[in-house]
Amino acid sequence: MKTRITELLGIEYPIIQGGMAWVAEHNLAAAVSEAGGLGLIGGASATADVVRNEIRKAKELTDKPIGVNVMLMSPHADEVAQVIVEEGIKAVTTGAGNPEKYMEMWKNAGVKVMPVVASVALAKRMEKYGADAVVAEGCESGGHIGSQTTMCLVPQVVDAVDIPVIAAGGVADGRGFAAAMMLGAEAVQIGTRFVASKESIVHENYKERIIKAKDIDSEVTGRSYGHPIRVLRNKMTREYLRMEKEGAAFEELEHLTLGSLRKAVVEGDVMNGSLMAGQIAGLVKEEKSCDEIVKEIMSQAEALLRLK
Ligand code: TUI
């Protein structure tokens, strides 16, 4: 399937992997790229050296294009932005902020820039500053989220900009992919389904929580301080939401979640860890390889879109 995104990135299928903190490392990125999508290394809060190392390891596993996600709230964002240029990365997504200050450097280096946006206003601004595409991410997504749903956000962003739009949030199969195309998107970004993939290095306990998740199993913590994060419900979220309701101070809440994503991903602590996942976790029923996931989504979507 050809769209402006497959042309822009030189990939076979318009499927982009989310740049998930701790999860989007070299094995996953290489597997998604090998499957014909665009795999990404998630910069998260890692240092420039760690990101550089991940990029190099991914390149040992695949000759296909890989991208990097820059988490703009990271204290290391400036150096990671630089590493992208130094390592010859050709595609970047950004999250949790406004990447304006890096745009000129990336554009001059021939990097395709695809900021994640959660509003029409930011999408328009990104287009004005030279973005090649935008990822319109609805609040069904896991992790740090905006307030608008994918169904409402995507068509409004499509109408507001001329650059191609990638839909994110709530997509995990061919039906979600086809629906995103109907809304005017030219690719999808998928996170949760890849967290539970065979190549994902996430602890088996975390994958099992995704696979066993029901439709209503995610919660949003941190709304009161303007940092809403979607995770699967557990002991930590119950405690967090109770404290949040009682008006706990930001520092107290921060203390509760300190290192909690690492706990979930590395240690498999499903009681106290941050099990970041989108609402679509309820649809993920099996651990499959990235290649199986991409092929299954594409064949289901192509049948629905009557391309065959
Ligand atoms: O960034 C994400 N998802 C993430 S980042 C993350 S790691 C993290 N850890 C602790 C605290 C915060 C983050 C986990 N999940 N998705 C992309 C995304 N970007 N969603 C929403 C936004 C966004 C929101 C507001 C982007 C820009 C924005 O406004 C910027 C502005 O200046 O107007």
XYZ file of C-alpha atoms and ligand atoms in Angstrom:
341
model
C 0.000 0.000 0.000
C 1.477 3.318 -1.097
C 0.757 6.589 0.701
C 2.712 9.830 1.054
C 4.147 8.348 4.275
C 5.504 5.158 2.663
C 7.100 7.366 -0.030
C 8.468 9.873 2.485
C 10.085 7.193 4.644
C 10.940 4.581 2.014
C 8.993 1.836 3.813
C 6.725 -0.929 2.518
C 3.725 -0.574 4.845
C 2.340 2.606 6.451
C 2.800 1.317 9.997
C 4.995 3.216 12.455
C 5.983 1.874 15.846
C 5.411 4.099 18.866
C 8.564 5.545 20.446
C 7.782 4.019 23.815
C 10.023 4.774 26.803
C 12.025 1.688 27.942
C 10.194 -0.507 25.409
C 11.292 0.899 22.046
C 14.862 -0.438 22.065
C 16.963 -1.898 19.243
C 15.405 -5.390 19.066
C 11.863 -4.079 18.695
C 12.808 -1.250 16.328
C 14.753 -3.594 14.048
C 11.931 -6.174 14.057
C 9.291 -3.618 13.036
C 11.532 -2.193 10.299
C 12.361 -5.713 9.040
C 8.605 -6.384 8.895
C 8.243 -3.444 6.488
C 7.073 -0.726 8.877
C 9.152 1.959 10.557
C 10.760 0.831 13.807
C 11.835 3.502 16.279
C 14.285 3.804 19.127
C 12.593 5.651 21.992
C 14.948 8.254 23.421
C 12.770 8.619 26.551
C 14.951 10.064 29.351
C 18.094 8.198 28.262
C 21.451 9.901 27.755
C 22.797 10.599 24.280
C 25.343 7.763 24.577
C 22.661 5.204 25.398
C 20.574 6.331 22.422
C 23.616 6.274 20.120
C 24.394 2.742 21.213
C 20.783 1.626 20.612
C 20.837 3.154 17.119
C 24.063 1.314 16.258
C 22.758 -2.008 17.590
C 19.542 -1.635 15.586
C 21.565 -0.933 12.445
C 23.455 -4.213 13.012
C 20.107 -6.026 12.887
C 18.541 -4.319 9.874
C 19.502 -2.394 6.741
C 15.999 -0.918 6.543
C 15.275 2.618 7.759
C 14.829 3.106 11.485
C 13.715 6.242 13.293
C 14.183 7.802 16.711
C 11.606 9.324 19.048
C 12.698 12.320 21.093
C 10.826 12.748 24.369
C 10.963 16.521 24.704
C 10.627 16.588 28.489
C 13.894 14.657 28.800
C 16.833 16.552 30.330
C 18.920 14.985 27.537
C 16.669 16.036 24.619
C 19.213 18.536 23.203
C 21.994 15.949 22.977
C 19.684 13.230 21.660
C 18.520 15.642 18.933
C 22.173 16.050 17.951
C 22.928 12.307 18.003
C 20.149 11.778 15.457
C 22.039 13.963 12.985
C 25.435 12.473 13.809
C 24.190 8.897 13.342
C 22.517 9.657 10.013
C 18.961 8.885 11.193
C 16.438 9.857 8.525
C 13.154 9.946 10.472
C 12.204 11.416 13.821
C 9.050 11.570 15.871
C 8.810 13.801 18.940
C 6.521 13.620 21.948
C 5.374 15.475 25.042
C 6.228 18.954 23.782
C 7.037 21.309 20.945
C 10.170 20.433 18.885
C 10.482 23.803 17.098
C 13.997 24.519 18.307
C 15.391 21.383 16.594
C 13.525 21.682 13.289
C 16.109 23.713 11.386
C 18.993 21.446 12.390
C 17.055 18.320 11.421
C 15.762 19.757 8.144
C 19.292 20.808 7.144
C 20.484 17.253 7.825
C 17.695 15.744 5.676
C 15.864 14.225 8.649
C 12.111 13.745 8.112
C 10.364 15.310 11.111
C 7.046 13.967 12.381
C 5.985 15.612 15.666
C 3.317 13.908 17.751
C 0.474 16.367 18.317
C -2.614 16.169 20.467
C -4.352 19.281 19.043
C -5.139 20.983 15.734
C -3.313 24.141 16.861
C 0.004 22.332 17.385
C -0.424 20.426 14.103
C -0.774 23.725 12.201
C 2.190 25.221 13.989
C 4.337 22.185 13.192
C 3.420 22.409 9.512
C 4.394 26.084 9.504
C 7.775 25.220 11.017
C 8.500 22.664 8.305
C 7.300 19.311 9.686
C 7.084 16.600 7.013
C 4.095 14.908 8.665
C 2.326 14.915 12.024
C 1.251 12.063 14.255
C -2.234 12.903 15.561
C -2.408 10.993 18.833
C -5.728 10.464 20.583
C -6.195 9.959 24.313
C -6.843 6.225 23.821
C -3.061 5.886 23.669
C -0.881 4.615 26.461
C 1.579 6.815 28.332
C 1.455 10.611 28.230
C -1.765 11.723 26.516
C -3.738 14.747 25.380
C -7.500 15.161 25.807
C -9.021 14.451 22.385
C -10.031 11.053 21.025
C -8.489 9.647 17.852
C -11.885 9.588 16.108
C -12.360 13.341 16.651
C -8.747 14.535 16.426
C -7.571 12.811 13.238
C -10.123 14.192 10.728
C -9.794 17.695 12.190
C -6.002 17.587 11.847
C -6.369 16.159 8.310
C -8.571 19.146 7.393
C -6.229 21.658 9.014
C -2.912 20.703 7.371
C -1.650 19.734 3.924
C 1.154 17.453 5.147
C 0.310 13.756 5.675
C -1.212 12.694 8.992
C -0.398 9.525 10.935
C -3.186 8.329 13.247
C -2.314 7.061 16.714
C -4.287 5.854 19.689
C -6.612 2.865 19.638
C -5.190 1.100 16.593
C -4.128 -2.544 16.979
C -5.580 -4.453 14.037
C -6.670 -4.116 10.400
C -10.045 -2.653 11.365
C -8.374 0.174 13.279
C -5.962 0.694 10.395
C -8.807 0.856 7.841
C -10.799 3.216 10.073
C -7.775 5.527 10.347
C -7.507 5.592 6.530
C -11.213 6.479 6.333
C -10.515 9.439 8.640
C -7.928 10.657 6.151
C -4.742 9.345 7.784
C -1.952 8.017 5.544
C -0.339 5.769 8.166
C -0.903 4.544 11.697
C 1.347 4.549 14.737
C 1.013 1.445 16.897
C 2.336 1.034 20.425
C 0.496 -1.371 22.714
C 0.296 -4.257 20.234
C 4.075 -4.119 19.722
C 4.694 -4.054 23.502
C 3.177 -7.538 23.560
C 5.108 -8.775 20.504
C 7.587 -11.670 20.555
C 10.572 -9.400 19.889
C 9.591 -6.940 22.638
C 12.046 -7.157 25.572
C 9.291 -6.230 28.040
C 8.953 -8.638 30.992
C 6.508 -11.518 30.379
C 4.357 -10.400 33.354
C 3.732 -7.034 31.635
C 2.914 -8.702 28.316
C 0.535 -11.059 30.137
C -1.304 -8.087 31.701
C -1.820 -6.625 28.210
C -2.973 -9.948 26.780
C -5.404 -10.520 29.684
C -6.611 -6.886 29.769
C -10.317 -6.183 29.356
C -11.783 -3.099 27.646
C -12.067 -1.147 30.906
C -8.701 -2.013 32.438
C -6.787 1.239 31.843
C -6.728 4.308 34.080
C -5.365 7.827 33.688
C -3.149 9.053 36.503
C -1.730 12.560 36.938
C -4.618 14.573 35.489
C -4.595 17.000 38.435
C -1.036 18.170 37.666
C -1.412 18.369 33.899
C 0.604 15.208 33.154
C -2.004 12.591 32.345
C -0.520 9.115 31.846
C -2.569 6.095 30.719
C -1.608 2.806 32.362
C -3.223 -0.521 33.215
C -4.895 -0.543 36.632
C -2.918 -2.055 39.528
C -1.966 -1.474 43.179
C 0.091 1.594 42.209
C -2.714 3.283 40.230
C -5.265 2.627 42.984
C -2.947 4.235 45.515
C -2.083 7.092 43.106
C -5.708 7.902 42.303
C -6.678 7.763 45.981
C -3.878 10.197 46.885
C -4.674 12.406 43.883
C -8.324 12.608 44.998
C -7.221 13.557 48.506
C -5.163 16.424 47.072
C -1.671 14.969 47.564
C 1.283 17.189 46.652
C 2.984 16.730 43.272
C 6.205 15.552 44.988
C 4.351 12.811 46.879
C 2.788 11.518 43.677
C 6.116 11.731 41.870
C 7.687 9.662 44.634
C 5.092 6.931 44.092
C 5.886 6.649 40.378
C 9.645 7.138 40.546
C 11.272 4.389 38.477
C 7.915 2.678 38.059
C 8.170 2.155 34.285
C 11.499 0.382 34.766
C 9.886 -1.748 37.480
C 7.208 -2.854 35.021
C 9.383 -3.362 31.939
C 12.535 -4.842 33.487
C 11.406 -6.429 36.758
C 7.896 -7.430 35.701
C 6.486 -5.818 38.859
C 2.845 -5.652 37.804
C 1.684 -4.463 41.258
C 3.856 -1.357 41.696
C 5.071 -0.759 38.145
C 3.706 1.670 35.540
C 2.072 -0.624 32.977
C 1.746 1.984 30.227
C -0.743 0.740 27.627
C -3.511 2.097 25.447
C -7.224 1.387 25.770
C -6.867 -1.067 22.876
C -4.961 -3.498 25.164
C -8.320 -5.277 25.509
C -8.120 -6.259 21.838
C -4.633 -7.778 22.066
C -5.118 -11.484 22.677
C -1.880 -13.182 21.666
C 1.865 -12.599 21.605
C 2.864 -12.617 17.932
C 6.010 -11.631 16.063
C 6.237 -8.117 14.601
C 6.217 -9.654 11.129
C 2.979 -11.554 11.866
C 1.409 -8.431 13.376
C 2.263 -6.195 10.403
C 1.184 -8.807 7.808
C -2.066 -9.560 9.646
C -2.969 -5.870 9.954
C -2.213 -5.222 6.288
C -4.149 -8.206 4.916
C -7.175 -7.478 7.120
C -7.081 -3.779 6.195
C -6.615 -4.389 2.483
C -9.652 -6.679 2.437
C -11.727 -4.066 4.272
C -10.548 -1.260 2.039
C -11.282 -3.488 -0.999
C -7.830 -3.037 -2.435
C -7.686 -6.698 -3.432
O 4.871 11.495 24.479
C 3.968 10.711 24.360
N 3.792 9.666 25.201
C 4.621 9.371 26.246
S 6.041 10.176 26.663
C 6.263 9.172 27.954
S 7.613 9.296 29.034
C 7.096 10.393 30.189
N 7.398 10.096 31.423
C 7.049 10.914 32.420
C 6.373 12.086 32.166
C 6.031 12.392 30.907
C 6.388 11.529 29.886
C 5.266 8.265 28.023
N 4.368 8.391 27.055
N 3.060 10.839 23.376
C 3.087 11.927 22.482
C 2.273 13.032 22.981
N 2.624 14.273 22.909
N 1.077 12.934 23.575
C 0.675 14.189 23.861
C 1.665 15.028 23.449
C 1.729 16.446 23.514
C 1.000 17.128 24.477
C 1.091 18.503 24.537
C 2.537 17.146 22.636
C 2.630 18.503 22.712
C 1.915 19.183 23.666
O 1.951 20.545 23.755
C 3.150 21.167 23.439
C 2.992 22.634 23.375
O 3.984 23.296 23.712
O 1.924 23.101 22.978
